[in-house]
XYZ file of C-alpha atoms in Angstrom:
633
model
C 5.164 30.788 4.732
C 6.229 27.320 6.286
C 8.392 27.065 8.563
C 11.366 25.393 7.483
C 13.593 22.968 9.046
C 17.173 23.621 10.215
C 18.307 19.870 11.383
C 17.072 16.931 10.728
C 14.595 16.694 13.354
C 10.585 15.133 13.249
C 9.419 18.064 10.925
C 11.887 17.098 8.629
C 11.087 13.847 8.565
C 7.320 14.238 8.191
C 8.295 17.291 5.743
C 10.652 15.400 3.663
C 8.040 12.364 3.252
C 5.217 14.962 2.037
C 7.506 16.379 -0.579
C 8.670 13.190 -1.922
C 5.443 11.855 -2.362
C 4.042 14.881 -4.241
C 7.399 15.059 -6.341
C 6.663 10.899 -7.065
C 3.611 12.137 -8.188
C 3.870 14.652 -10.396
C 7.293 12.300 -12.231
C 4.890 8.920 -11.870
C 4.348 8.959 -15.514
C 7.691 9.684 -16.833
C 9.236 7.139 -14.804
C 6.490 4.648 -15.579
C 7.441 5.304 -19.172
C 11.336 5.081 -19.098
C 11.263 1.494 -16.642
C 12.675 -0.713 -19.142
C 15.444 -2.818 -16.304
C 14.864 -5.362 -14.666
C 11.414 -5.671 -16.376
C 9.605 -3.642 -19.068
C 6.769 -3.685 -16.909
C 5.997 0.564 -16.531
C 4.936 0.475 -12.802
C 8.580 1.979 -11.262
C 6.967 5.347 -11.180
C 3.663 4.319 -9.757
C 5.318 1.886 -7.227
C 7.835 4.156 -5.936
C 4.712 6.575 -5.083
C 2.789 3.563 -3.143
C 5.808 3.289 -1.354
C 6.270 6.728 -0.540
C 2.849 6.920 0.062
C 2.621 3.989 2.658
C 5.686 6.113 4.518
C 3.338 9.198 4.973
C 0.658 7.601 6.108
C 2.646 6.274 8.752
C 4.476 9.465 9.533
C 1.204 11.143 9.977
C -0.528 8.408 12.166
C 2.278 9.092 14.707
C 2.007 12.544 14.695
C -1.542 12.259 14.790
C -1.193 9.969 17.895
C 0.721 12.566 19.384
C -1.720 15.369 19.307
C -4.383 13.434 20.555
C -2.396 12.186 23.744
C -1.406 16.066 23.771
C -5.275 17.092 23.873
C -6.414 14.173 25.873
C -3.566 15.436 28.797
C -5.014 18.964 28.010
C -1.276 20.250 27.822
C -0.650 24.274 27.171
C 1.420 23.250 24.221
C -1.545 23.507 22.312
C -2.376 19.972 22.499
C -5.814 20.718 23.948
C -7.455 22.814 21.639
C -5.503 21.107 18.275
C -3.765 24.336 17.933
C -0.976 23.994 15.233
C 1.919 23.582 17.543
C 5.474 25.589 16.758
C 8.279 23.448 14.942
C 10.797 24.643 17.855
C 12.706 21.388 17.924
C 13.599 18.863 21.467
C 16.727 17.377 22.839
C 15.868 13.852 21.145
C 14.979 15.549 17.361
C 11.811 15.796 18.478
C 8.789 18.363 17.976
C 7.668 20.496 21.106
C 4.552 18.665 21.679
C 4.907 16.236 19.092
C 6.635 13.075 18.115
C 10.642 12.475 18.293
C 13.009 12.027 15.959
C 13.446 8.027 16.295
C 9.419 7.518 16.488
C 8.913 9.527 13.429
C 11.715 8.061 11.369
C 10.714 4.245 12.848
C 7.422 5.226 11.513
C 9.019 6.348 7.956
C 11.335 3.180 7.583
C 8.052 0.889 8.894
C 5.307 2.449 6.812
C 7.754 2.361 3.351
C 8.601 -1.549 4.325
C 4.873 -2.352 4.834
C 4.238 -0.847 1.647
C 7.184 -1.281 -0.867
C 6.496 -2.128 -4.230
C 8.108 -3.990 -7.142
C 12.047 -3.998 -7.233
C 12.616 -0.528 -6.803
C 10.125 0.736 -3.930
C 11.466 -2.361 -2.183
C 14.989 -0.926 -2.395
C 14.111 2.420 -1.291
C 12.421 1.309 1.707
C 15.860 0.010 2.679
C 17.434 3.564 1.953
C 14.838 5.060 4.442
C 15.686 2.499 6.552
C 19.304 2.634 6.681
C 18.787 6.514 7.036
C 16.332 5.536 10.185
C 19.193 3.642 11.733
C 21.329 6.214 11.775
C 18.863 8.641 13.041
C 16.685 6.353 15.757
C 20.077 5.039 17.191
C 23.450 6.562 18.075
C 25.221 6.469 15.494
C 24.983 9.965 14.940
C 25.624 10.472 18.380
C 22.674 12.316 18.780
C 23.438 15.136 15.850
C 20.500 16.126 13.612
C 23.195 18.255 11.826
C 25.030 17.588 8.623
C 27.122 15.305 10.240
C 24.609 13.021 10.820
C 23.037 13.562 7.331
C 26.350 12.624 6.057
C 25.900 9.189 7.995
C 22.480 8.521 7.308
C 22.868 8.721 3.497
C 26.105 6.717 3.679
C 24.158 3.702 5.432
C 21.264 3.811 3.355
C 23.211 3.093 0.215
C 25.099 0.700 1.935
C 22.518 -1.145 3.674
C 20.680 -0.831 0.394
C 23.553 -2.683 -1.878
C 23.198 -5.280 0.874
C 20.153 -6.176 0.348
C 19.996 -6.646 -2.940
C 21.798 -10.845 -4.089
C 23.375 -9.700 -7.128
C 24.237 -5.648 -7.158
C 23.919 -4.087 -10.732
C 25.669 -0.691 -11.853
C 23.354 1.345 -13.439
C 20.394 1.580 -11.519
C 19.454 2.839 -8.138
C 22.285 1.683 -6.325
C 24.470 3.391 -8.360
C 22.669 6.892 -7.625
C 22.622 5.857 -4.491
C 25.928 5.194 -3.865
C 27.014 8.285 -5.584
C 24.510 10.389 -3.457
C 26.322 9.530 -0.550
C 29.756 9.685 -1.652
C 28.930 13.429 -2.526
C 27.233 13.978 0.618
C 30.597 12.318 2.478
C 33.141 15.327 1.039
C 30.257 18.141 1.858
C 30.696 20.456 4.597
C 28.328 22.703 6.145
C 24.311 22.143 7.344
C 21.528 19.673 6.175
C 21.128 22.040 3.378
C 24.541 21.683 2.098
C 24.501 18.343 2.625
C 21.318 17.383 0.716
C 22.469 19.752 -2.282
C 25.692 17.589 -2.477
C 23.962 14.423 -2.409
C 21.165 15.814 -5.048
C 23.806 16.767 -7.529
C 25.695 13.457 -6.907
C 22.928 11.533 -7.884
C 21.974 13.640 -10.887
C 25.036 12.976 -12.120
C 24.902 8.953 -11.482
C 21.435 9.266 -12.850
C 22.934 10.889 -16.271
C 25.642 8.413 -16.686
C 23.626 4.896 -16.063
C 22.844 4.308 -19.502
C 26.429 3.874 -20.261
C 26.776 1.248 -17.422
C 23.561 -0.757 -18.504
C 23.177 -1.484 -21.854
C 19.358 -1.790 -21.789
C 19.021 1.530 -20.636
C 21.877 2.234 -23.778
C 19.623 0.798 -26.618
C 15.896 2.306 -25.330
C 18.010 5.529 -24.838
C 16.834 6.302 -21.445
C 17.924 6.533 -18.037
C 17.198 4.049 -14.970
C 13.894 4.651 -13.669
C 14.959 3.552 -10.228
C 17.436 5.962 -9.924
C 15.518 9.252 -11.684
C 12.723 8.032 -8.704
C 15.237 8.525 -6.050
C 16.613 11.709 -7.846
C 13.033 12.951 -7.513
C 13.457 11.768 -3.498
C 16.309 13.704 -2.890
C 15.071 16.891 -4.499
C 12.167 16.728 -2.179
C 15.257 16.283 0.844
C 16.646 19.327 -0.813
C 13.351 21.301 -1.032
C 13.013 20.744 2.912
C 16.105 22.350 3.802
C 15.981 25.296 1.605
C 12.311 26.048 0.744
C 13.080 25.526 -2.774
C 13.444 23.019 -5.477
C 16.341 22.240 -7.069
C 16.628 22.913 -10.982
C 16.622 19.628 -12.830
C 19.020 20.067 -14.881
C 20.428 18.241 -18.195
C 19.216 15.028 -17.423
C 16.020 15.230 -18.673
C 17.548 15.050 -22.181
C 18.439 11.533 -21.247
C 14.260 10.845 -20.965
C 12.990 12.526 -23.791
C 10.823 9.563 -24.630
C 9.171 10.218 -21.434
C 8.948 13.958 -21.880
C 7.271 14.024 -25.607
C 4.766 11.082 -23.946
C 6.875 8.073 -25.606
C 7.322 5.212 -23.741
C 10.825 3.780 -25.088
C 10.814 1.362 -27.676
C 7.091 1.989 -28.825
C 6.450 3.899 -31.790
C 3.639 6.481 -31.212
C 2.939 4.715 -27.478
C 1.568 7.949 -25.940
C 0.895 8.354 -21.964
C -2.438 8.663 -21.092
C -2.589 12.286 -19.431
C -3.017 11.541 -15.382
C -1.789 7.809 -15.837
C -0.023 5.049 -17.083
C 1.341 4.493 -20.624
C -0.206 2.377 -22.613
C 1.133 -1.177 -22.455
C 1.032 -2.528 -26.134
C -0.299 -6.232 -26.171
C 3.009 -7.414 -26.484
C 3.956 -6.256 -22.874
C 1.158 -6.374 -21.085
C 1.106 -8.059 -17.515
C -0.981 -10.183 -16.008
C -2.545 -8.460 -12.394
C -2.356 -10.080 -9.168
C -6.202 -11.236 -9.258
C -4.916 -13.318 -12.143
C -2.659 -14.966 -10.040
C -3.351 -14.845 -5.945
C -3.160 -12.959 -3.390
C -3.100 -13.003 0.816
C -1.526 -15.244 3.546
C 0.076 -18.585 3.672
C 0.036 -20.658 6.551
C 2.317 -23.865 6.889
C 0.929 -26.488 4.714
C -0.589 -24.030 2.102
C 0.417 -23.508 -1.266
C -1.086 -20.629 -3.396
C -3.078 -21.968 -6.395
C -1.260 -19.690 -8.316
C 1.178 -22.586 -8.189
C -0.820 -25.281 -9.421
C -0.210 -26.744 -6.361
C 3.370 -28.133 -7.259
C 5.253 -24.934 -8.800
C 3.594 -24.358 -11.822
C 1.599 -21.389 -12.672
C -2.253 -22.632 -12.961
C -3.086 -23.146 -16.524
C 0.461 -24.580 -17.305
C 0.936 -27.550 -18.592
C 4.208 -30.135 -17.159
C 7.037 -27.861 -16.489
C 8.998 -29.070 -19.378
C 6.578 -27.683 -21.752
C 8.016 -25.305 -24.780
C 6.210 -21.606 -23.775
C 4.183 -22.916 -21.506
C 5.383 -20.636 -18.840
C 8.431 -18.829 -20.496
C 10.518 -20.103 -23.260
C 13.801 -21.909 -21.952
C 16.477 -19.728 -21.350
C 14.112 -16.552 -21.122
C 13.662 -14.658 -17.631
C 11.219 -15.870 -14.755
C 8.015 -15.902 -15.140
C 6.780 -14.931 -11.879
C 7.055 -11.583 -9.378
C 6.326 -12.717 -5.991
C 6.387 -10.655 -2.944
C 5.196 -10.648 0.627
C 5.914 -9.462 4.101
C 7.749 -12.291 6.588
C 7.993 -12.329 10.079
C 10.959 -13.958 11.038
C 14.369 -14.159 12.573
C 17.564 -13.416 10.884
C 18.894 -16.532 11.142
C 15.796 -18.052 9.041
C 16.074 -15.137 6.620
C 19.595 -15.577 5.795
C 18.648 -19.190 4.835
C 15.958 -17.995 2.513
C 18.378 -15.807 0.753
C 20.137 -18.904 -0.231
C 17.327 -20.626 -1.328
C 15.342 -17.701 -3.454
C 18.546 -16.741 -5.054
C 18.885 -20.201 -6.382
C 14.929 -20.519 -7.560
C 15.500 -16.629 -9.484
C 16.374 -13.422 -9.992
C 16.252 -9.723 -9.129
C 16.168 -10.896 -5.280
C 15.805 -8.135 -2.921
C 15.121 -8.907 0.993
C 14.922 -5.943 3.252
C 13.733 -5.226 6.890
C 14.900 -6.395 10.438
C 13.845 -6.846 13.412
C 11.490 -9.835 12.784
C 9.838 -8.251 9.828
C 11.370 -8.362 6.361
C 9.953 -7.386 2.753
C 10.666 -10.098 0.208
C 10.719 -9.626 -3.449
C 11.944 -12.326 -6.340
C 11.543 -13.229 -9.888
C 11.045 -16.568 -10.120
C 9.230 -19.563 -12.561
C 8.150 -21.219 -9.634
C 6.168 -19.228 -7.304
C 4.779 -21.928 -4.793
C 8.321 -22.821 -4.485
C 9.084 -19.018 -3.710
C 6.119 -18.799 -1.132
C 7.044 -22.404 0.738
C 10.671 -21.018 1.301
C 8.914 -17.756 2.860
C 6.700 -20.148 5.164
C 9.494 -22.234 5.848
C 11.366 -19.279 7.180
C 9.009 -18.003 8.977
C 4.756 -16.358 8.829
C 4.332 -14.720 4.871
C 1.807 -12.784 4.268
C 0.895 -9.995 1.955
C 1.273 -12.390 -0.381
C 1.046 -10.693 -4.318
C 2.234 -13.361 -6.842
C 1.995 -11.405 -10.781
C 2.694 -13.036 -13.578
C 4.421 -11.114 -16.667
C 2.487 -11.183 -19.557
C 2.725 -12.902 -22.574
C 5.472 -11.523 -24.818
C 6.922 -8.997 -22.480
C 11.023 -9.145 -21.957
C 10.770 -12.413 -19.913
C 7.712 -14.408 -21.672
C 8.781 -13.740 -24.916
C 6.569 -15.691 -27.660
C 4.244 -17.296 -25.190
C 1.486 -15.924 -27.488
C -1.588 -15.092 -24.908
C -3.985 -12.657 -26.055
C -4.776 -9.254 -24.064
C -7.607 -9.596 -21.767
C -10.446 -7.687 -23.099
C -11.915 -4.659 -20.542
C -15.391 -5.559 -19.056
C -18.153 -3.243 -19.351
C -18.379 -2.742 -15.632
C -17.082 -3.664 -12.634
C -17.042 -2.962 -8.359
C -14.027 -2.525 -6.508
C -14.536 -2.954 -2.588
C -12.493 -2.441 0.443
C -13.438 -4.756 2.779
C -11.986 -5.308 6.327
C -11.286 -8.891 6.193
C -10.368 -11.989 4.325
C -14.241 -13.383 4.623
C -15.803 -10.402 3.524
C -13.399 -10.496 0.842
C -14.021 -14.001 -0.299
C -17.698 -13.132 -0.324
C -17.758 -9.926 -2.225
C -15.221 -12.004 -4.618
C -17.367 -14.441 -5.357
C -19.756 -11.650 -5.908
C -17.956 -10.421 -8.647
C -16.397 -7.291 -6.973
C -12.780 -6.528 -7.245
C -11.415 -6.526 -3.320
C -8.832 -4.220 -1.557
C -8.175 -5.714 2.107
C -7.965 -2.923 4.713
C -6.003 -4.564 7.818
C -6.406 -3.242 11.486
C -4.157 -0.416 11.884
C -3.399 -0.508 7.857
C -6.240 1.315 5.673
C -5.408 1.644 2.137
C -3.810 4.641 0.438
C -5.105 5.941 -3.352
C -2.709 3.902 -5.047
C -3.774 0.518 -4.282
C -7.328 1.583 -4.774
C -6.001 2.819 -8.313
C -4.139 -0.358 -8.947
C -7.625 -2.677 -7.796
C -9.620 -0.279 -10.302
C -6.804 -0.852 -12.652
C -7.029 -4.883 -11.797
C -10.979 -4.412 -12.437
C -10.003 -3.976 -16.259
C -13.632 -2.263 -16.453
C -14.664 0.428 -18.304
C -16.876 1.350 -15.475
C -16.527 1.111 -12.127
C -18.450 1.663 -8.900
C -16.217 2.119 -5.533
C -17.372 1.317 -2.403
C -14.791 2.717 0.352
C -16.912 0.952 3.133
C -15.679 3.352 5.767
C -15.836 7.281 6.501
C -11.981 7.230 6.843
C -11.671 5.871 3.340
C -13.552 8.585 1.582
C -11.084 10.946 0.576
C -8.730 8.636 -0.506
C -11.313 6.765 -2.360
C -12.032 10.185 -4.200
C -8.350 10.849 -4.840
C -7.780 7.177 -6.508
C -11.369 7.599 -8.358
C -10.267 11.165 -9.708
C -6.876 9.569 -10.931
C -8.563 6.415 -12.784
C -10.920 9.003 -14.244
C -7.657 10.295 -15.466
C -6.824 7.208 -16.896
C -9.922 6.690 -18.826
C -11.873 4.942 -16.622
C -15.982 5.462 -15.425
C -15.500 5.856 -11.783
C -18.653 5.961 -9.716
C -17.839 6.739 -5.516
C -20.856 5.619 -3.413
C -19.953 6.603 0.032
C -20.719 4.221 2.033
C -19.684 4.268 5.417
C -19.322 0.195 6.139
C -19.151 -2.779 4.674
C -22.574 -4.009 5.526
C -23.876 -1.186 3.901
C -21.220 -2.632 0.691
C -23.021 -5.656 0.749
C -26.327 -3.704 0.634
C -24.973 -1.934 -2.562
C -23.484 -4.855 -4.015
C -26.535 -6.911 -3.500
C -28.427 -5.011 -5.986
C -25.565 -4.341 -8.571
C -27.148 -5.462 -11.823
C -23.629 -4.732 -15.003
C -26.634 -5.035 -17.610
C -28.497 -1.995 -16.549
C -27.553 1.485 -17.569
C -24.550 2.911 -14.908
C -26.295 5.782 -13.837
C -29.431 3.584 -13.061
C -26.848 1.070 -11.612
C -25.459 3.580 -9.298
C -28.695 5.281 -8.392
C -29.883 1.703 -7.110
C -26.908 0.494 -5.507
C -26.527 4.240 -3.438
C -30.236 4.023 -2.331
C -29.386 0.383 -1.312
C -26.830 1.441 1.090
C -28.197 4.407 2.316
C -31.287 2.446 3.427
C -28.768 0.586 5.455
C -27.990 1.390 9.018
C -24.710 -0.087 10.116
C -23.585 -0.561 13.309
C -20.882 -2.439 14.991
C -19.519 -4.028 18.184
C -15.528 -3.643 19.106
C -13.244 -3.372 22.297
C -11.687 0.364 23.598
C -8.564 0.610 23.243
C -7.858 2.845 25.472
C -9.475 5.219 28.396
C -11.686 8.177 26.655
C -14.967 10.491 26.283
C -17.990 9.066 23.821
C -20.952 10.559 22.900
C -22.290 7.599 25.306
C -19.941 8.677 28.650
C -16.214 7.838 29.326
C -15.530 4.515 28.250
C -12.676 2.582 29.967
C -9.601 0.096 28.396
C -11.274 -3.140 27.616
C -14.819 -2.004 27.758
C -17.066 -3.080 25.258
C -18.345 -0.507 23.148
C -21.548 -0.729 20.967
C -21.883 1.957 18.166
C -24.631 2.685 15.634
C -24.052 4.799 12.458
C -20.570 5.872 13.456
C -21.173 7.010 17.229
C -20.615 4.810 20.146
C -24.456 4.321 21.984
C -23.473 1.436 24.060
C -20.609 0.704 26.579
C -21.157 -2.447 28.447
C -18.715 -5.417 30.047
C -20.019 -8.271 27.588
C -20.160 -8.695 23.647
C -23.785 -10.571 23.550
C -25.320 -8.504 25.998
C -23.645 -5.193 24.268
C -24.666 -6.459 20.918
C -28.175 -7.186 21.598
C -28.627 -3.715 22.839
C -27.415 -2.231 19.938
C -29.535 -4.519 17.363
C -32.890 -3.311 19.417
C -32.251 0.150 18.998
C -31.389 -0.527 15.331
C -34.510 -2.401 14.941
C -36.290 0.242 16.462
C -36.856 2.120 13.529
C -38.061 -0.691 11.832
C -36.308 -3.224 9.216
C -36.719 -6.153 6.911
C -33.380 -7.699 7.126
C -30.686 -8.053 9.452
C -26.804 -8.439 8.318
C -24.115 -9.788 11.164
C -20.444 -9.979 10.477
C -18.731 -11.837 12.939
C -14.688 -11.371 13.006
C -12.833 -14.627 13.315
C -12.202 -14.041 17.379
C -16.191 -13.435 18.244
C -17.689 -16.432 19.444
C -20.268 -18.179 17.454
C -22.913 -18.055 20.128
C -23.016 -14.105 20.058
C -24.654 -14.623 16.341
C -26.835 -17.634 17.629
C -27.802 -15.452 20.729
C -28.880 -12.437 18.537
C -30.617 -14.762 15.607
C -32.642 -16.223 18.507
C -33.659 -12.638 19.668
C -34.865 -11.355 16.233
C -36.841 -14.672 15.945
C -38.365 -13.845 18.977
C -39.142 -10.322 19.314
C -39.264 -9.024 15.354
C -41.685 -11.153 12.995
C -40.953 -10.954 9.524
C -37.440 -9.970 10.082
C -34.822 -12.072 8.162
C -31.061 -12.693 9.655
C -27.841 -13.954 7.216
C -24.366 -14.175 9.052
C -21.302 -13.855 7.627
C -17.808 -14.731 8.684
C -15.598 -11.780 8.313
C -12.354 -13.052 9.436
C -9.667 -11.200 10.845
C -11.557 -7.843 10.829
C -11.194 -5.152 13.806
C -14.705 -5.248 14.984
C -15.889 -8.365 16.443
C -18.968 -7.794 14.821
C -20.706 -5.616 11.878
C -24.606 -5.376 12.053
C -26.423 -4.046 9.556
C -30.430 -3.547 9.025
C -32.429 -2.861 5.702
């Protein structure tokens, strides 16, 4: 049996985030179903979980990080041999042998604010990182106790209400607030504590529809809030082993339970995923819209260049984009790196273009989120401010609470589609163009299953073909591919291992052709492709080529490094002979945006010269980790 926590140390933290994400999971569905406020939308349930899910990953990378300086230093704490290590707690909240208290609760608070979705994933990740505050600083003056519980909850709902521009009773700040308030008058250990706060919220939760009247009339309860109930029963499981019984509020979402979403006669859930969104609510996804960075000068074409969504016509039109005196139009989001100063200014200005404005963050990065009918104008605040990017600008569909009447018809599901995660913004442009639906996978930030779920979801396909494009990706490309097959959807996983070999796959993707034929051709494809890359160590360590030092150039071929040298050209034409050695027809090179141009001229030149009737293309990858991707077919 698992060892469970006594304070609120690293193991809690990485505990608690573990719990909460598999309790998101399992309730996904019933609070997709019940989110009526601040949009009918149905995504509360799934974007709570990306958020959650965004937190774990982080949690584990750091304790991850930790074991492998623990078996690089060949410590007796089992660090050497990957031994699990004993949850025996430190002076700092920290794990013997593992991370501390502050690093792994930094790491919660970051990974949720990288990741927060929609209104109320946004909002959480400023509970987790009010309860990081408390917890990385001193304001708990160092207790891991229920004292410091006590304080941790109290600033997250605080610093929660502040982030929000207009506070409304009856969601998840109300639960929130009440959460702590019980938590405040409880005495006794983390357990007690997270009991008190549980029940408090329950309690909130039960009573919101008679604060909001749109919860009153669909007859549910917030969805926000019933996500952070689900949150707090995971805290609650972590203390005591067990999970708490739910209790009478599920009467209050019996919509949800019978498979109902509120509101919609006979609307059933699909079992493992969303409810169906009739054609009167349905949204429009992000690819319909745009996606990525901004730089200073830039306006999405989303905008239309001057504010208005593209296919609008002037802004005064009747429908066009909203009837007058209906909600905004618009969701935008993004991350923004920038001071406080700048960011209280933007406040100001978003609150006056919208609604439902929640900015949250510090220390030069912030997580923006507004409704609003004018979504360049949103994003030019954000680079006025300061660098956006992460930019996701959705539009709600035609008819749903805010675009009443505008009268656009569903978009009809393709036959088949790819969805692709690529590792930069060329490759993605490319395999765009191709046709493929894109997931961008930043240094230091792969995807988790949900946002391959929502790009399969964005694919509106009945069929689709995945392409993970990296040996880290696979089992999360499984996990999202087993819950769109849950969803109804065709999911074919072709593992390949990079994106040249993508590329290979997607070269030969014919829609017309049967899908098993389809998938047959576009797996031999990339398995006929060897991939190899160039990139920089990080750090001292052992290869299966010697010990590589900090800064030395390392030359890999099918996943292993076979090359350390001093210099990029010289590295990479080493590692394109002995790719070539085995033969080829074609060569693929991806340079990143920091490679210089002459390392692709250098190696075209060579395969001129020394391989007849071997063809080279280049492509620009852009910001990708590698400096360059090589393939040969």
């Amino acid at each position: 049996m698992a060892q469970v926590p006594q304070t609120f140390d690293a193991l809690a933290v990485r505990t608690w985030c573990g719990l909460a994400l598999r309790a998101l999971g399992r309730a996904r569905e019933e609070i997709d179903a019940i989110n009526v406020y601040p949009v009918a939308d149905g995504d509360t349930g799934t974007n709570l979980y990306l958020t959650v899910e965004s937190a774990v990953a982080a949690v584990e990378a750091v304790f991850a990080a930790h074991e492998l300086d623990g078996a690089a230093d060949g410590s007796d704490d089992g660090g050497a041999t990957g031994a699990p290590r004993e949850s025996g707690g430190t002076a700092d909240g920290g794990v013997l042998g593992g991370p501390s208290l502050a690093d792994a609760a930094r790491a919660m608070a970051h990974g949720a604010l990288i990741g927060a979705r929609g209104n109320s994933g946004t909002i959480l990740a400023q509970l987790l990182r009010g309860m990081a505050q408390v917890f990385a600083g001193d304001e708990a003056g160092a207790r891991t106790d229920g004292h410091g519980l006590r304080l941790a909850l109290r600033r997250a709902a605080d610093s929660a209400r502040q982030a929000v521009a207009h506070p409304v009773e009856g969601t998840v700040l109300s639960v929130a607030s009440a959460a702590a308030d019980a938590a405040t008058g409880a005495e006794g250990d983390c357990a007690a504590v997270a009991r008190a706060a549980y029940e408090g919220a329950r309690a909130a939760l039960a009573a919101t529809p008679g604060q909001l009247a749109v919860l009153q009339r669909a007859g549910v309860v917030d969805a926000g809030g019933r996500g952070l109930v689900a949150v707090l029963a995971a805290l609650v499981e972590t203390f005591t082993g067990r999970t708490p019984p739910a209790g009478p509020v599920a009467s209050a979402t019996g919509a949800a339970a019978r498979g109902e979403r509120p509101g919609v006669p006979h609307a059933r859930v699909e079992p493992g995923g969303r409810p169906p969104v009739p054609a009167g609510e349905r949204r429009a996804e992000a690819h319909e819209g745009y996606e990525g960075d901004a730089r200073p000068g830039e306006v999405p074409a989303a905008s239309g260049g001057h504010g208005r969504p593209a296919g609008c016509g002037e802004p005064e039109a009747p429908g066009a984009c909203g009837p007058s005196g209906s909600g905004p139009a618009f969701e935008v989001t993004y991350l923004l790196e920038a001071g406080d100063t700048a960011v209280a200014r933007l406040r100001e200005r978003l609150d006056a273009l919208g609604d439902s404005l929640v900015v949250v963050g510090g220390d030069g990065l912030w997580n923006v989120h507004v409704h609003v009918d004018d979504a360049g104008a949103a994003v030019e605040a954000g680079v006025e401010a300061g660098r956006p990017y992460r930019i996701r600008i959705t539009h709600f569909g035609a008819g749903d609470v805010h675009t009443a009447g505008a009268g656009r018809p569903p978009r009809e599901r393709a036959q088949r589609a790819v969805v692709a995660v690529v590792p930069g913004e060329g490759l993605a442009a490319l395999c765009t163009e191709a046709g493929a639906t894109t997931v961008l996978a930043r240094p230091g930030e792969p995807p988790a299953s949900g946002e391959l779920v929502e790009a399969v979801r964005r694919a509106h396909a009945h069929e689709v073909v995945l392409l993970p494009n990296d040996p880290e990706l696979h089992d999360t490309a499984a996990a999202a591919a087993e819950q769109a097959r849950g969803e109804g959807v065709r999911v074919a996983l072709i593992p390949t291992r990079s994106a040249v070999q993508g590329i290979a796959a997607l070269a030969v993707h014919e829609p017309g052709r049967r899908f098993d034929e389809d998938v047959v051709a576009m797996t031999s494809a990339a398995g006929a492709t060897r991939h190899g890359e160039v990139t920089v160590a990080e750090h001292r360590s052992w290869t299966t080529a010697g010990i590589c030092q900090a800064g030395d150039v390392l030359g890999l071929i099918d996943g292993d490094v076979a090359v350390i040298g001093s210099e990029v050209a010289a590295t990479a034409a080493t590692v394109l002979d002995r790719m070539l050695a085995a033969g080829g027809e074609l060569v693929t090179l991806v340079l990143a945006d920091r490679t210089p141009a002459e390392v692709a001229d250098h190696l075209q030149a060579r395969v001129r010269e020394s391989y007849l009737a071997v063809d080279t293309v280049v492509y620009h990858g852009g910001r990708q980790k590698p400096l360059l991707l090589i393939g040969v077919e």
